[in-house]
XYZ file of C-alpha atoms in Angstrom:
334
model
C 38.744 -71.710 36.241
C 38.187 -73.800 33.132
C 36.814 -71.872 30.181
C 36.704 -74.492 27.473
C 34.880 -77.759 27.094
C 35.331 -80.974 25.242
C 34.499 -80.823 21.548
C 31.977 -83.380 20.529
C 30.085 -84.608 17.516
C 27.004 -82.434 17.639
C 25.272 -84.121 14.748
C 24.417 -87.278 16.693
C 24.553 -86.121 20.291
C 20.808 -86.479 20.866
C 20.419 -90.050 19.800
C 22.233 -92.767 17.970
C 19.207 -93.210 15.711
C 20.134 -92.132 12.160
C 16.809 -90.332 11.689
C 17.528 -88.203 14.769
C 20.985 -87.432 13.402
C 19.489 -86.172 10.151
C 17.136 -83.856 12.011
C 20.068 -81.965 13.590
C 22.735 -80.140 11.562
C 26.449 -80.144 12.361
C 26.080 -77.082 14.603
C 23.302 -78.564 16.746
C 20.323 -76.806 15.132
C 17.198 -78.875 14.586
C 16.018 -78.820 11.016
C 12.472 -77.690 10.294
C 9.760 -80.191 9.392
C 9.673 -78.900 5.817
C 13.469 -79.090 5.395
C 14.251 -80.174 1.833
C 16.792 -82.986 2.308
C 16.954 -83.773 -1.402
C 17.806 -80.189 -2.353
C 20.345 -80.000 0.507
C 22.088 -83.220 -0.548
C 22.216 -81.978 -4.135
C 23.782 -78.688 -3.045
C 26.308 -80.402 -0.763
C 27.362 -82.987 -3.353
C 27.901 -80.190 -5.871
C 30.376 -78.427 -3.577
C 31.868 -81.413 -1.706
C 35.002 -81.782 -3.849
C 35.742 -78.043 -3.698
C 35.284 -77.999 0.096
C 37.717 -80.927 0.477
C 40.308 -79.164 -1.712
C 39.992 -75.957 0.293
C 40.411 -77.824 3.569
C 43.737 -79.249 2.365
C 44.918 -75.828 1.235
C 44.031 -74.288 4.603
C 45.804 -77.073 6.511
C 48.948 -76.429 4.470
C 48.670 -72.646 4.899
C 48.304 -72.853 8.695
C 50.892 -75.563 9.251
C 53.325 -74.607 12.032
C 51.842 -71.110 12.534
C 49.127 -69.331 14.492
C 49.360 -66.204 12.322
C 47.124 -65.342 9.398
C 48.805 -63.107 6.836
C 46.994 -60.174 5.242
C 47.528 -60.692 1.527
C 45.620 -61.327 -1.694
C 46.034 -65.109 -1.509
C 44.638 -65.425 2.023
C 41.809 -62.985 1.237
C 40.844 -65.235 -1.690
C 40.911 -68.273 0.606
C 38.763 -66.519 3.224
C 36.179 -65.375 0.692
C 35.750 -68.965 -0.455
C 35.140 -70.068 3.127
C 37.228 -71.133 6.124
C 36.829 -74.851 6.988
C 35.063 -75.288 10.323
C 38.073 -76.995 11.909
C 40.212 -73.886 11.249
C 37.649 -71.156 11.975
C 38.648 -70.469 15.578
C 42.323 -70.005 14.721
C 41.635 -67.868 11.654
C 39.018 -65.692 13.359
C 41.220 -65.142 16.416
C 44.300 -64.239 14.380
C 42.629 -62.130 11.690
C 40.491 -60.060 14.087
C 43.265 -59.245 16.555
C 41.422 -61.162 19.301
C 44.392 -63.509 19.790
C 46.694 -60.536 20.400
C 44.232 -59.094 22.921
C 43.959 -62.410 24.760
C 47.752 -62.731 25.001
C 48.197 -59.105 26.110
C 45.587 -59.499 28.848
C 46.200 -62.851 30.562
C 43.626 -63.576 33.246
C 41.509 -60.540 32.380
C 38.444 -62.546 31.339
C 38.443 -64.560 34.575
C 38.940 -61.383 36.639
C 35.716 -60.018 35.111
C 33.840 -63.154 36.171
C 35.213 -62.935 39.727
C 34.436 -59.218 40.108
C 31.324 -57.847 41.766
C 28.504 -57.793 39.233
C 25.638 -55.414 38.611
C 22.505 -57.393 39.581
C 20.470 -55.591 36.888
C 22.856 -56.799 34.165
C 22.716 -60.331 35.562
C 18.932 -60.281 35.640
C 18.580 -59.161 32.001
C 21.096 -61.757 30.788
C 19.400 -64.571 32.727
C 16.058 -63.615 31.171
C 17.551 -64.143 27.712
C 19.138 -67.531 28.406
C 16.117 -69.626 27.504
C 15.362 -67.449 24.489
C 18.748 -68.172 22.941
C 18.530 -70.811 20.223
C 15.739 -72.981 21.654
C 16.102 -75.022 18.454
C 19.743 -75.894 19.213
C 20.368 -79.015 21.290
C 23.638 -77.640 22.730
C 21.758 -74.929 24.655
C 19.381 -77.292 26.440
C 19.795 -78.139 30.107
C 19.845 -81.855 29.225
C 22.815 -81.463 26.875
C 26.328 -82.542 27.930
C 27.956 -80.109 27.957
C 25.225 -77.452 28.030
C 26.385 -74.139 26.538
C 24.017 -71.999 28.621
C 26.482 -71.531 31.494
C 29.294 -70.605 29.114
C 26.929 -68.212 27.311
C 25.970 -66.540 30.598
C 29.639 -66.115 31.554
C 30.648 -64.551 28.232
C 27.739 -62.096 28.257
C 28.276 -61.158 31.906
C 32.003 -60.579 31.351
C 31.369 -58.480 28.247
C 28.679 -56.431 29.997
C 31.211 -55.431 32.663
C 34.096 -55.063 30.218
C 32.220 -52.580 28.023
C 30.165 -50.640 30.563
C 29.187 -47.947 28.047
C 27.261 -50.585 26.102
C 26.567 -53.124 28.848
C 24.321 -55.938 27.664
C 21.858 -55.548 24.788
C 19.419 -58.065 23.387
C 20.954 -59.633 20.307
C 24.367 -60.071 21.902
C 23.235 -63.483 23.166
C 22.939 -64.747 19.589
C 26.405 -63.485 18.642
C 28.002 -65.043 21.734
C 26.058 -68.255 21.105
C 27.449 -68.633 17.587
C 30.963 -67.918 18.820
C 30.680 -70.636 21.493
C 29.318 -73.154 18.978
C 32.419 -72.623 16.830
C 35.202 -72.029 19.383
C 33.995 -74.216 22.288
C 35.938 -71.734 24.454
C 34.584 -68.957 26.684
C 37.644 -66.719 26.743
C 38.162 -66.839 22.978
C 34.470 -66.149 22.431
C 34.729 -63.126 24.734
C 37.656 -61.587 22.833
C 36.067 -62.344 19.446
C 32.888 -60.632 20.622
C 34.914 -57.608 21.688
C 36.473 -57.497 18.195
C 33.044 -57.592 16.544
C 30.966 -55.088 18.510
C 32.767 -51.835 17.941
C 32.124 -50.393 14.457
C 28.454 -50.819 13.625
C 26.208 -47.964 12.530
C 23.014 -48.690 10.516
C 22.774 -45.073 9.310
C 25.871 -45.667 7.161
C 23.879 -48.201 5.149
C 21.301 -45.525 4.305
C 24.003 -43.360 2.742
C 25.377 -46.320 0.787
C 21.906 -47.202 -0.515
C 21.418 -43.582 -1.603
C 24.610 -43.903 -3.650
C 24.177 -47.437 -4.999
C 20.439 -48.289 -4.982
C 18.692 -44.900 -5.352
C 15.256 -46.423 -6.121
C 15.141 -48.031 -2.662
C 16.479 -44.895 -0.986
C 13.689 -42.891 -2.619
C 10.922 -45.212 -1.397
C 12.400 -45.172 2.134
C 12.539 -41.372 2.006
C 9.026 -41.055 0.568
C 7.509 -43.074 3.411
C 9.848 -41.526 6.014
C 11.202 -44.911 7.149
C 14.276 -44.857 9.399
C 16.984 -47.336 8.465
C 17.335 -48.418 12.085
C 13.748 -49.684 11.927
C 14.359 -52.171 9.119
C 18.028 -53.176 9.399
C 19.197 -52.558 12.985
C 18.667 -56.227 13.841
C 20.850 -57.242 10.879
C 23.724 -55.292 12.406
C 23.039 -55.906 16.100
C 22.878 -59.684 15.515
C 25.437 -59.704 12.665
C 22.874 -61.665 10.612
C 22.527 -64.423 13.244
C 18.963 -65.788 13.287
C 18.306 -63.740 10.130
C 20.216 -65.624 7.435
C 20.908 -69.412 7.307
C 23.619 -70.700 9.665
C 26.197 -71.663 7.031
C 25.695 -68.359 5.204
C 26.250 -66.422 8.456
C 29.456 -68.323 9.201
C 30.767 -67.609 5.694
C 29.957 -63.919 6.232
C 31.801 -64.001 9.566
C 34.872 -65.577 7.909
C 35.151 -62.412 5.808
C 34.041 -60.100 8.613
C 36.895 -61.142 10.903
C 39.422 -60.901 8.065
C 38.265 -57.801 6.156
C 36.320 -55.844 8.761
C 32.842 -54.349 9.088
C 32.521 -53.320 5.438
C 31.444 -56.957 4.840
C 28.252 -56.278 6.824
C 27.438 -53.472 4.399
C 28.261 -55.622 1.365
C 25.767 -58.242 2.544
C 23.059 -55.644 3.212
C 23.601 -53.886 -0.112
C 23.488 -57.192 -1.987
C 20.187 -58.170 -0.367
C 18.670 -54.743 -1.042
C 20.001 -54.379 -4.590
C 18.942 -57.885 -5.612
C 15.397 -57.245 -4.336
C 15.134 -53.544 -5.181
C 12.049 -54.006 -7.391
C 10.203 -55.831 -4.612
C 11.079 -53.148 -2.045
C 10.372 -50.230 -4.405
C 6.799 -51.432 -5.005
C 5.922 -51.132 -1.289
C 3.105 -48.665 -0.641
C 3.435 -48.144 3.108
C 5.763 -48.360 6.099
C 4.334 -51.754 7.100
C 4.823 -53.119 3.563
C 8.439 -51.924 3.540
C 9.120 -53.633 6.885
C 7.531 -56.851 5.642
C 9.585 -56.870 2.433
C 12.817 -56.340 4.337
C 11.930 -59.506 6.271
C 11.127 -61.384 3.046
C 14.463 -60.690 1.387
C 16.418 -62.585 4.062
C 14.729 -65.909 3.169
C 14.702 -68.235 0.182
C 17.108 -69.919 -2.216
C 19.108 -66.746 -2.855
C 20.557 -66.786 0.676
C 20.473 -70.566 1.228
C 23.170 -71.299 -1.364
C 25.994 -69.736 0.659
C 28.628 -70.348 -2.039
C 26.764 -68.403 -4.739
C 25.560 -65.743 -2.306
C 29.107 -65.037 -1.114
C 30.232 -64.560 -4.707
C 27.377 -62.090 -5.192
C 28.310 -59.876 -2.216
C 31.642 -59.094 -3.878
C 30.045 -58.417 -7.265
C 26.597 -56.809 -6.884
C 27.455 -53.758 -4.719
C 30.495 -52.853 -6.814
C 33.463 -51.086 -5.218
C 33.251 -50.472 -1.477
C 36.424 -49.314 0.230
C 37.170 -49.099 3.930
C 37.968 -45.405 3.378
C 34.411 -44.813 2.088
C 32.895 -46.583 5.109
C 35.102 -44.600 7.507
C 34.132 -41.312 5.849
C 30.399 -42.118 5.969
C 30.640 -43.361 9.565
C 32.248 -40.064 10.612
C 29.601 -38.086 8.747
C 26.764 -40.036 10.414
C 28.309 -39.688 13.872
C 28.635 -35.925 13.397
C 25.005 -35.735 12.251
C 23.856 -37.650 15.364
C 25.924 -35.576 17.824
C 24.852 -32.252 16.292
C 21.142 -33.172 16.227
């Protein structure tokens, strides 16, 4: 069974008309009617030379190898952004997904051929048309259409991880992976690498330590962290932050692990702590948590990614592991 499809120029796949091309970004997403082309062009031209230099450096680094070393130099490269043409290789190698794929040949296809739970199938099918309706690659008229590949990846994962099964939000993660990899099996193993170490309650403890003013307002109004940030973690910021910003976050996520998710959340909360702290009710808090994921601060992915490594201060994997254990124990003893 074939699990990959021909790569194609997404930007102009709808029409050869240049105006149509401008309305769709390089990942297939239609731009909104109020999209500021002038501001976008200015931002892109400012970073174009740096992006070209980084692409050359990555090509040299990955020449004649499928491995991605864990060292200070590569970490610096990753934090500055992985070029789109190298993302699949870097994500697969850095996350351990490539090792899993090679250790389990044929496993993905065996999941697709196995007998499936009709309830899981039904829930996944219901989400197909809700997945990126603004992306031309997920429309039935598109060649190829990514909906079938999306269904396969979600169905396989639902049967691979039966404790979790399928949850709403997974469709967006799998969709992004397919847009980048153009490969079902690789998307499946990358998804498996991503969905294992996420716990919103850990963020609450980090906010208590690093942004006490926000922790106090959350505590005062008795707002659970899962209410305001669970979607950030379930969707890994897909459909929450701008596409290019999400992909830059994922570059670091695959290389450095789940602490990146907390760095992003802490940066958003710390940067907007005055706005959040002024909220007078639960509904106002929820609304302000939605507000902070929009605007220029998150649209300039280059500056935002610099901020996530500066604003929260030190954040070690050991700290995250300790807090995760503490939160798990609190949940199981409740």
